[in-house]
CSV table of C-alpha atoms and ligand atoms in Angstrom, one decimal:
chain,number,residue,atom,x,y,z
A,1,UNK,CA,113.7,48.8,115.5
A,2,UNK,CA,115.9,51.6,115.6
A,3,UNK,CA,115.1,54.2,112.2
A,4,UNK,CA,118.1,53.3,109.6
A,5,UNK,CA,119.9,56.4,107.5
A,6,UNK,CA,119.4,55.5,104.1
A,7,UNK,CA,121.5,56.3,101.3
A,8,UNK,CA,120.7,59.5,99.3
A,9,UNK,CA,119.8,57.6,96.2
A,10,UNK,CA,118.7,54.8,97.6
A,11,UNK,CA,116.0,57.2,99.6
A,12,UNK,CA,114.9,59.0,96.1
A,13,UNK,CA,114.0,55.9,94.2
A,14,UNK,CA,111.9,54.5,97.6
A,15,UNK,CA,110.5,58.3,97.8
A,16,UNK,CA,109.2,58.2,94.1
A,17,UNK,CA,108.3,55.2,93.5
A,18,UNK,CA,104.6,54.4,92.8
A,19,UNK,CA,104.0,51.6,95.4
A,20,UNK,CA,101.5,51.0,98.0
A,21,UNK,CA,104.3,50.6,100.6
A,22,UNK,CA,107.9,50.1,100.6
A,23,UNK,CA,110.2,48.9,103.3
A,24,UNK,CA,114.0,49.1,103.6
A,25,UNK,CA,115.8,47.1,106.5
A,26,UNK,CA,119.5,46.4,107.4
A,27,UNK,CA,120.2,43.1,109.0
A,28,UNK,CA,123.2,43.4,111.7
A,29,UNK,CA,125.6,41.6,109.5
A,30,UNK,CA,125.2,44.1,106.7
A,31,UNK,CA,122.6,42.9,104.8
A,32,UNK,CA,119.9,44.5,103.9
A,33,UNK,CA,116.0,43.7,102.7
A,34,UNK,CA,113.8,45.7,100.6
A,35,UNK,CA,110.1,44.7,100.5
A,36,UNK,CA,107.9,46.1,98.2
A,37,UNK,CA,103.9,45.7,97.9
A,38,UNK,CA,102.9,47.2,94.6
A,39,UNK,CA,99.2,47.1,94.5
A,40,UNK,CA,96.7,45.2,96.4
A,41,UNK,CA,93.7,46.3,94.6
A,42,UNK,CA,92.8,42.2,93.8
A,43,UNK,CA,94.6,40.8,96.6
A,44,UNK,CA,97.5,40.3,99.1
A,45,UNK,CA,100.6,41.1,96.9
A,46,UNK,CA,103.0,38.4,96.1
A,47,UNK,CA,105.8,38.1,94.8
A,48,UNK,CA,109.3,35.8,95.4
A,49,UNK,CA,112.0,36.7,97.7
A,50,UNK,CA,115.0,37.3,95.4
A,51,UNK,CA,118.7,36.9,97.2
A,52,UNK,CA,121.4,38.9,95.0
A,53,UNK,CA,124.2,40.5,95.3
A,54,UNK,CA,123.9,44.5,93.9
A,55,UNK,CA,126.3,47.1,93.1
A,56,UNK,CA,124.1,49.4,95.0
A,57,UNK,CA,121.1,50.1,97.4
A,58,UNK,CA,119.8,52.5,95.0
A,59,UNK,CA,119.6,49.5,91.9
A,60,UNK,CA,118.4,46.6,94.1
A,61,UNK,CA,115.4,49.0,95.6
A,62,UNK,CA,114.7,50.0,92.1
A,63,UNK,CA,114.8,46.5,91.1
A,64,UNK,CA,112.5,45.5,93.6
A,65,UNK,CA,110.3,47.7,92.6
A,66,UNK,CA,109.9,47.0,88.9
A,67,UNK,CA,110.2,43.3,89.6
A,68,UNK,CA,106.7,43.6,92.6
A,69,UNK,CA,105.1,45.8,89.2
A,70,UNK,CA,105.6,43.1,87.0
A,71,UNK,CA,103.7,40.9,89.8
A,72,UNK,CA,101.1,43.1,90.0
A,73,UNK,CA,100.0,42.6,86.2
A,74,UNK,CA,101.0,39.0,85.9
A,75,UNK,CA,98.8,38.3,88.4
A,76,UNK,CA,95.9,40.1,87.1
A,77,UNK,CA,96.5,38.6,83.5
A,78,UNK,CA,96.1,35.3,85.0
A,79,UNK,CA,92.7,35.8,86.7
A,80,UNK,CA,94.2,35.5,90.1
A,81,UNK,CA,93.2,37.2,93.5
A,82,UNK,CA,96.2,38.5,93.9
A,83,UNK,CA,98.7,41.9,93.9
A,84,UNK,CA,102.0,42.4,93.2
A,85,UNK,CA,105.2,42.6,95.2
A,86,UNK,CA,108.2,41.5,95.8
A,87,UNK,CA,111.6,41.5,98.0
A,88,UNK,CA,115.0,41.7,97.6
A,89,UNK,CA,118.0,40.2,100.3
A,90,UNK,CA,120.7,42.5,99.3
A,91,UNK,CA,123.8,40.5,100.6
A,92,UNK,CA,127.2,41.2,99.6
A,93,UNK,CA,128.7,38.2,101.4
A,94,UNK,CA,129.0,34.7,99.7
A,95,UNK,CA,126.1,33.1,102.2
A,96,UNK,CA,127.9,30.6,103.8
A,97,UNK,CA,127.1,30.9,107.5
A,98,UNK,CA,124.2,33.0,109.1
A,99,UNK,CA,122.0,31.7,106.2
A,100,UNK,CA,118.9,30.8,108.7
A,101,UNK,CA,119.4,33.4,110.8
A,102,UNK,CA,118.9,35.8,107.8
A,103,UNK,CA,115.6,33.9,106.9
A,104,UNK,CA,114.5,34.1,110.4
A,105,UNK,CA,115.1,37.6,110.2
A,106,UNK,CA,113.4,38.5,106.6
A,107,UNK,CA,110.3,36.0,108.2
A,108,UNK,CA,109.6,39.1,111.1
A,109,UNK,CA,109.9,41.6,108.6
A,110,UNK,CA,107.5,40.3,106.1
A,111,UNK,CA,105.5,39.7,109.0
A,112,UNK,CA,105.4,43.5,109.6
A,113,UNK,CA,103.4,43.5,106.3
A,114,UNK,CA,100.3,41.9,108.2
A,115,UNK,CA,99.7,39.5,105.0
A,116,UNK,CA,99.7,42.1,102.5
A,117,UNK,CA,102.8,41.1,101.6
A,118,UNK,CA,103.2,37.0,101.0
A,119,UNK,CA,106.2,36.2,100.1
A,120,UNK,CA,107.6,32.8,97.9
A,121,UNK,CA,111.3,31.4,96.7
A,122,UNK,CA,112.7,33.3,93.9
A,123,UNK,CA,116.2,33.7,92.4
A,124,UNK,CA,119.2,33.3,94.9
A,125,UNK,CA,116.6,31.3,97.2
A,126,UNK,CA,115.9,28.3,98.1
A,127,UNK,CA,113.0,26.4,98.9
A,128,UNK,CA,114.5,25.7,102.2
A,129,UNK,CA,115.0,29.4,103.1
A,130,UNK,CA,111.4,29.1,102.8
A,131,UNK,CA,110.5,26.6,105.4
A,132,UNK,CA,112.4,28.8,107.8
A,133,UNK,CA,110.3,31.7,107.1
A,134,UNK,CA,107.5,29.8,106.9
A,135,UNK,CA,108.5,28.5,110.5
A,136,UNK,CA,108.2,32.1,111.7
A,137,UNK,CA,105.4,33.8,109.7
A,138,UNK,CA,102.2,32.4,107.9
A,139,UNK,CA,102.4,34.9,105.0
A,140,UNK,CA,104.2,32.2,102.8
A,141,UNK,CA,104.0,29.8,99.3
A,142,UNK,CA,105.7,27.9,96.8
A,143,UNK,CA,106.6,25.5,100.7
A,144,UNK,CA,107.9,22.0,100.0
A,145,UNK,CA,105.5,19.1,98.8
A,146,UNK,CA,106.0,17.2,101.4
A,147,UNK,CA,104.7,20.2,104.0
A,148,UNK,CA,101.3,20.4,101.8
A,149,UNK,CA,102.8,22.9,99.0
A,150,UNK,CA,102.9,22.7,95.2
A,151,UNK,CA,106.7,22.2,95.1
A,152,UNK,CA,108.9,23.5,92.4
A,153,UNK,CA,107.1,25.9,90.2
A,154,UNK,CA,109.2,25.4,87.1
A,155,UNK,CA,107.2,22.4,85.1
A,156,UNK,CA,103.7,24.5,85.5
A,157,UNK,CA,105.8,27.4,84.0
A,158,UNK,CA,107.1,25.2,81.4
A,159,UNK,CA,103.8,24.2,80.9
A,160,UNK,CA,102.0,27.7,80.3
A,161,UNK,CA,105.2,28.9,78.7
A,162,UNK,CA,104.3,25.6,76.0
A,163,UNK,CA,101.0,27.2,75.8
A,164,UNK,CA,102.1,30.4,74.6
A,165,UNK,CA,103.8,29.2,72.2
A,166,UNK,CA,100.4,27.1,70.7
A,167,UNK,CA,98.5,30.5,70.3
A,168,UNK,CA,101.7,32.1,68.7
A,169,UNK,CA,101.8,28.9,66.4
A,170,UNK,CA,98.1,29.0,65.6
A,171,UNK,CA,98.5,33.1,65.2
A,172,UNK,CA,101.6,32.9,63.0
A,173,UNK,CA,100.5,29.9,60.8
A,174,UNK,CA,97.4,28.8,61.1
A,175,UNK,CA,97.9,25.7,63.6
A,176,UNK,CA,99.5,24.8,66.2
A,177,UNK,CA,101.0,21.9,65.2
A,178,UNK,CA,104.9,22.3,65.8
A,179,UNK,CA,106.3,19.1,63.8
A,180,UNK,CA,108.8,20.6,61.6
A,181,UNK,CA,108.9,23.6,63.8
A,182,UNK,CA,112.1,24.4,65.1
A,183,UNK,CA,112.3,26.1,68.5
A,184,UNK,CA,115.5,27.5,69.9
A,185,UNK,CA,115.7,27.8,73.6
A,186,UNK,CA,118.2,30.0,75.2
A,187,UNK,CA,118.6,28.7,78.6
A,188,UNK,CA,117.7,25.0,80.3
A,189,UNK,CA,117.6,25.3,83.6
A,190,UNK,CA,114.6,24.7,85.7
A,191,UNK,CA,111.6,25.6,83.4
A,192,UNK,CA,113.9,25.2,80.0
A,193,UNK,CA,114.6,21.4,80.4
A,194,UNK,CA,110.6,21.0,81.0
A,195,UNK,CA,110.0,23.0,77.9
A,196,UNK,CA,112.2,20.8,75.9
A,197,UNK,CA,110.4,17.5,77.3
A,198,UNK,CA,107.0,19.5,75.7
A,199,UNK,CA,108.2,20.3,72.7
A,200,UNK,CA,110.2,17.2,72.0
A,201,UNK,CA,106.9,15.2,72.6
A,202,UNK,CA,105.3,17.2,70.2
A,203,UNK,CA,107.6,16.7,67.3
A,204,UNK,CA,109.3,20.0,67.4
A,205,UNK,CA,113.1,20.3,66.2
A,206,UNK,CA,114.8,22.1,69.3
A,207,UNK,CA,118.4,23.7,69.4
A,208,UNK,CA,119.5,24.6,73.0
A,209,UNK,CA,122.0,27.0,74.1
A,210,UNK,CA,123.3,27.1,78.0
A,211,UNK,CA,126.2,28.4,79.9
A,212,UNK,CA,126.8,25.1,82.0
A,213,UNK,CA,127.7,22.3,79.7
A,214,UNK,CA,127.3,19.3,82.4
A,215,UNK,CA,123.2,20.7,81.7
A,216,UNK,CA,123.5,19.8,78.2
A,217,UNK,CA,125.0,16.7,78.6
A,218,UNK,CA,122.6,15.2,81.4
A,219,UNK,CA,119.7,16.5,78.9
A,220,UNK,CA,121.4,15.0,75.9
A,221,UNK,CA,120.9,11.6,77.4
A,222,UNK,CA,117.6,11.6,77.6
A,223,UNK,CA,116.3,14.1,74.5
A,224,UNK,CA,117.3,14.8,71.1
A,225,UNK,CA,118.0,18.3,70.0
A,226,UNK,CA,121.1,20.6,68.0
A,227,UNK,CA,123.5,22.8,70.4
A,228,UNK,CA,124.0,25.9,69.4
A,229,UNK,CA,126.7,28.5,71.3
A,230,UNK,CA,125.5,31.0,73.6
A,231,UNK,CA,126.5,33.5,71.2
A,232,UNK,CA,124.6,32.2,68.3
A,233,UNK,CA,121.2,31.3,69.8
A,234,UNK,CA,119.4,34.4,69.7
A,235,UNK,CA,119.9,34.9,66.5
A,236,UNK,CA,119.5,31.3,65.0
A,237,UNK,CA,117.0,31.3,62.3
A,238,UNK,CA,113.9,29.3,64.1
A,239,UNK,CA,110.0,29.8,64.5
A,240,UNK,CA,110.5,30.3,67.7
A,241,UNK,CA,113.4,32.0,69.7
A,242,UNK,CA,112.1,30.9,73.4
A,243,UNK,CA,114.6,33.4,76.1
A,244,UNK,CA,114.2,31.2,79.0
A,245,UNK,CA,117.4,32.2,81.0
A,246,UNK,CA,118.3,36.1,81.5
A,247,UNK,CA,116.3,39.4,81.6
A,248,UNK,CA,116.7,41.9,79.4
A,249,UNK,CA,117.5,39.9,76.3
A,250,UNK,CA,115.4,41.9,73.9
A,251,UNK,CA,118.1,44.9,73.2
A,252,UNK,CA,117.7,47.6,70.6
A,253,UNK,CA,121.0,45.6,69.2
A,254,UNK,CA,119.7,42.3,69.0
A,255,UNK,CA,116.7,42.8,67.3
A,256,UNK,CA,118.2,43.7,63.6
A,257,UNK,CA,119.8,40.4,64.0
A,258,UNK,CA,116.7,38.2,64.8
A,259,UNK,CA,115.8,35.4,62.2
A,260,UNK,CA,112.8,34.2,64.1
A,261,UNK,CA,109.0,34.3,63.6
A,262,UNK,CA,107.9,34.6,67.3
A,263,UNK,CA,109.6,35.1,70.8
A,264,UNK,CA,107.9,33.2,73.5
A,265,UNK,CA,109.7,32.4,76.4
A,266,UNK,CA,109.9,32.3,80.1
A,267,UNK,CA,112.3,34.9,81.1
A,268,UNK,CA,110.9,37.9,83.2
A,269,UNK,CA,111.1,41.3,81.4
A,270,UNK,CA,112.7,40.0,78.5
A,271,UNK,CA,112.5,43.4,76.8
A,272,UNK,CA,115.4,45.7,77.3
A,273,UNK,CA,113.1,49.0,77.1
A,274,UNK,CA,108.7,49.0,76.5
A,275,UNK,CA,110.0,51.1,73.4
A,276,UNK,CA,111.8,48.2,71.8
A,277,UNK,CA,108.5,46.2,71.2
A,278,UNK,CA,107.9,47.9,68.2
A,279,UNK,CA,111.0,47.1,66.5
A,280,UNK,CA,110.1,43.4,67.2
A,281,UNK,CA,107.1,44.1,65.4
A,282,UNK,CA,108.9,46.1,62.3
A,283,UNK,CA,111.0,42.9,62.2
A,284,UNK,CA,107.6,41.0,61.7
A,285,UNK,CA,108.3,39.1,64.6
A,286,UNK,CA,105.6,38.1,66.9
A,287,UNK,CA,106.3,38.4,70.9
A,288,UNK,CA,104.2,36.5,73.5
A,289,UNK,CA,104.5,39.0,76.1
A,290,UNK,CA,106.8,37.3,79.3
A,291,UNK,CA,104.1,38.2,81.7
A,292,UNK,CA,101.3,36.6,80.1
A,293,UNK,CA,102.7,33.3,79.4
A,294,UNK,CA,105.0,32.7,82.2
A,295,UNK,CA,102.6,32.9,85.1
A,296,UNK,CA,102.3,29.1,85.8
A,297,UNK,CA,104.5,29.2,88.5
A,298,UNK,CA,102.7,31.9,90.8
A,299,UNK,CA,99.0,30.1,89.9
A,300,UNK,CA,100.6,27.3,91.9
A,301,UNK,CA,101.8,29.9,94.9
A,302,UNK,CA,98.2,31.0,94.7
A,303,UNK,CA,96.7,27.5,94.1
A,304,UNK,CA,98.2,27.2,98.1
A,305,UNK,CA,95.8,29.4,99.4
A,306,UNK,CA,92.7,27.9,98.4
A,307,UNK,CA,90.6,26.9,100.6
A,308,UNK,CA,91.5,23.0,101.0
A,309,UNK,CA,95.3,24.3,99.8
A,310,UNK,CA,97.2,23.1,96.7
A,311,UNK,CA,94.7,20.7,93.9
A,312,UNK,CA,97.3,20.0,90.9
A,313,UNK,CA,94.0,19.5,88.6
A,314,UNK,CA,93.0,23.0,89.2
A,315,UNK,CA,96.5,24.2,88.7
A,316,UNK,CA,96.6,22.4,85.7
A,317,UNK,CA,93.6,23.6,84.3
A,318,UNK,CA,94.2,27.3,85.0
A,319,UNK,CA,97.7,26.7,83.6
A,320,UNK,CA,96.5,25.4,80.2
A,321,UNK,CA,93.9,28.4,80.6
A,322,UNK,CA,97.3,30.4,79.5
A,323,UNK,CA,96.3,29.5,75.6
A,324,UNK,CA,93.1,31.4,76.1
A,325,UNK,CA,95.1,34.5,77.6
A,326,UNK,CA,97.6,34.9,75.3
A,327,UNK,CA,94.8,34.3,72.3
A,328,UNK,CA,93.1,37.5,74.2
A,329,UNK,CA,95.9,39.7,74.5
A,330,UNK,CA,96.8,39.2,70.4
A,331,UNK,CA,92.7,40.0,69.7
A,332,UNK,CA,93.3,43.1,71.9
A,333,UNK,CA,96.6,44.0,70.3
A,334,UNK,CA,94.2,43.8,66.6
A,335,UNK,CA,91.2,45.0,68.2
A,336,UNK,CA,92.8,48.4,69.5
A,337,UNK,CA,95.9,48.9,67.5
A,338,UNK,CA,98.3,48.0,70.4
A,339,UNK,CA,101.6,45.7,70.3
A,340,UNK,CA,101.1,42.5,72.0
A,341,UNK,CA,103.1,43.5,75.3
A,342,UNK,CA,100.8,46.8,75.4
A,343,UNK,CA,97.8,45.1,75.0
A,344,UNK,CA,98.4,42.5,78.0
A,345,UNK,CA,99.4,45.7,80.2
A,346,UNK,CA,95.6,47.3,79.1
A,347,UNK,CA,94.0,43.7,79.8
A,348,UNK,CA,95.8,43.4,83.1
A,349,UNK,CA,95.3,47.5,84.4
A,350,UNK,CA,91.7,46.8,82.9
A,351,UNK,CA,91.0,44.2,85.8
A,352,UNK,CA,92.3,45.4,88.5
A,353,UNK,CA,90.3,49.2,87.8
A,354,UNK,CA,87.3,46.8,87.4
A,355,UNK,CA,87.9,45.8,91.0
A,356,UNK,CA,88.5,49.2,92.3
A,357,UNK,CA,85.3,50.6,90.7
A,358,UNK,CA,83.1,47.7,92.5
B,1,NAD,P1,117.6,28.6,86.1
B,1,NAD,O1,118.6,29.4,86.7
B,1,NAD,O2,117.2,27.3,86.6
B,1,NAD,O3,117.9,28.4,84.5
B,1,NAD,C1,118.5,29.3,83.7
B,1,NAD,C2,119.5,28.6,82.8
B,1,NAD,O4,120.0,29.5,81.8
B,1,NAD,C3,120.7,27.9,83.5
B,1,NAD,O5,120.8,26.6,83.1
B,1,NAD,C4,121.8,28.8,83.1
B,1,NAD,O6,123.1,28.1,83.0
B,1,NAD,C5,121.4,29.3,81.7
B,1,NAD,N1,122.0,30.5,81.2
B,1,NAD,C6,122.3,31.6,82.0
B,1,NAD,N2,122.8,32.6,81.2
B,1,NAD,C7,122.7,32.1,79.9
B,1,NAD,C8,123.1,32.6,78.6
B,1,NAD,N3,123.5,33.8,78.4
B,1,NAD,N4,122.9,31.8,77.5
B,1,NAD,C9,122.4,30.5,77.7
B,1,NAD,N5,122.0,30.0,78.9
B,1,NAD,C10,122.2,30.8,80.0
B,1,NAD,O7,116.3,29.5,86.0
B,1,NAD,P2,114.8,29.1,85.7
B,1,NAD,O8,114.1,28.8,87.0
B,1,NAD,O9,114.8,28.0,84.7
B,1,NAD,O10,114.2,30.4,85.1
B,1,NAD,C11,114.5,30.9,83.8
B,1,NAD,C12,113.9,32.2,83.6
B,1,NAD,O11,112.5,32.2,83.7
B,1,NAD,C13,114.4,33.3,84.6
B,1,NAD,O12,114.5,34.5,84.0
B,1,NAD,C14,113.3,33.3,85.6
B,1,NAD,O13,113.2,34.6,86.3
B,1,NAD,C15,112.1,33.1,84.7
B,1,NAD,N6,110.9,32.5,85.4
B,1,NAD,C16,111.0,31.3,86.1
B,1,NAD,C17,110.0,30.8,86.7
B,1,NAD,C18,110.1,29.5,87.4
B,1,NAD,O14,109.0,28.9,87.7
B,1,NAD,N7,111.2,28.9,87.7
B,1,NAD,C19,108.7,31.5,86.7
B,1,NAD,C20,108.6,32.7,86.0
B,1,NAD,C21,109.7,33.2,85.4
């Protein structure tokens, strides 16, 4: 391949980033593809293939880059053999045509990662732009039930998500039991509507908030729960406020205004800033760091990669394992004077210098 000029910017933030490796690659219709491999200290790094369109190079490299971080940890925190990456299509077409040949294209490049990069459907994707890749290069999960994979990640998500919110219960007051809890979910899409099916089978009270009404309405046939506006949800008085729809929700602004107990949700990097943790906590508010309870989806990706491939008991057991975790990470947060979030980041850097030091 011939050497591509980069942008200035977009050059700086690849230059000082602290990655393992980073690749940036323009496609001959424009677009271009960022892959990023974080660290590999406990395994191959994955992390989903995320198909957007950005204002700049500069933001969707630096995106990448937080976003195959976040991998990194979440993986750790969940016991798995696994790193951290991610990549990014940067397209600023509407995908119409060309769609496979872009896939077929992103398939060569991951393959230029030799497996230390396995890639995995993510926002903007689909899991058909996956079986293309996959058609192409091995370095692939998260492929379609009916070729051998786990299928759609979302209820195991839901699932860990639901047991995040147990331990928070139990920490909070005393028992999990959420009868007469109310939860407010911002968001039910993929993992939300899963979450509601949980919690409505364990008696809570839910209020839902989404952007697409015709979601609401399908889900109102089949569960009961309040609706609340988009505006008002965040700041509905609730036990639990559950972002399971946009990052960054978690703003210096918001958090005077929360009326809840505890945030567990299944958002990634629901916090605005790290600083803005300890207002949660000044708020009394307990928050079930993102990382820690919504890693049920990539346990499946790795659950692909077992010997034998995908075993929906183990997944499910190492899924409800995510009530253990999330107990840990609030006995660290006591134990050492940390916020929850901080302690999940010691637990997680903890294993991974346990591996390097082997
Ligand atoms: P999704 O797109 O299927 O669902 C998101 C829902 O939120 C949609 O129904 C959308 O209409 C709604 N929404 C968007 N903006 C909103 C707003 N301001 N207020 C209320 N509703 C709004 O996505 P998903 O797969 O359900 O994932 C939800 C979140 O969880 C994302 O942040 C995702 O990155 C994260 N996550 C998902 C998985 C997974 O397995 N799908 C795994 C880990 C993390």
């Amino acid at each position: 391949m011939s050497k591509i000029e980069l942008p200035e910017n977009a050059l700086k933030v690849a230059e000082t980033a602290e990655v393992e490796q980073i690749s940036i690659s323009r496609h001959p219709s424009g677009a271009w593809a960022i892959i990023v491999v974080h660290d590999t200290t406990l395994g191959p790094a994955l992390g989903g293939c995320r198909l957007r369109k950005y204002p700049t190079l500069a933001l969707a490299t630096r995106d990448a880059i937080g976003l195959a971080e976040g991998m990194t940890f979440k993986s750790a925190l969940a016991d798995l053999p696994l790193g951290g990456g991610k990549a990014v299509l940067l397209e600023d077409r509407n995908l119409v045509d060309g769609r496979v040949e872009l896939f077929q294209w992103f398939a060569e490049r991951v393959n230029e990662f030799g497996g230390r990069y396995v890639t995995a459907e993510d926002m903007g994707t689909r899991v058909s732009d996956i079986e293309v890749v996959k058609e192409r290069c091995q370095h692939v999960t998260g492929v379609d039930s009916k070729n051998g994979g786990g299928g759609d990640p979302s209820p195991w998500t839901a699932l860990g998500v639901f047991q995040g919110m147990r331990a928070s219960l139990e920490r909070v007051y005393g028992s999990d039991d959420f009868s007469g809890r109310t939860v407010a979910i911002q968001g039910v899409g993929n993992v939300g509507r899963f979450l509601l099916d949980h919690l409505s089978k364990a008696g809570a009270r839910v209020v839902v908030a989404d952007t697409r009404k015709t979601e609401l309405e399908e889900l109102g046939r089949k569960y009961e729960f309040q609706v609340a506006s988009v505006d008002e949800i965040l700041t509905m008085e609730c036990d639990i406020l559950s972002p399971c729809a946009v990052s960054h929700v978690l703003s210096e602004e918001l958090i005077p205004k929360l009326r809840c107990r505890i945030i567990a949700g299944a958002a990634n990097t629901q916090l605005e800033a790290r600083s803005v943790e300890k207002d949660i906590a000044a708020k009394n508010v307990l928050y079930a760091p993102d990382f820690a309870i919504n890693s049920g989806g990539v346990i499946l990706c790795a659950d692909e990669r077992e010997e034998g491939g995908y075993l929906e008991s183990r997944v499910r057991e190492r899924v409800l394992r995510i009530y253990e975790t999330t107990k840990k990470v609030f006995e660290q947060a006591d134990s050492s004077n940390m916020l929850p979030g901080e302690a999940a980041l010691f637990l997680a850097k903890q294993k991974i210098e346990n591996a390097k030091s082997k």
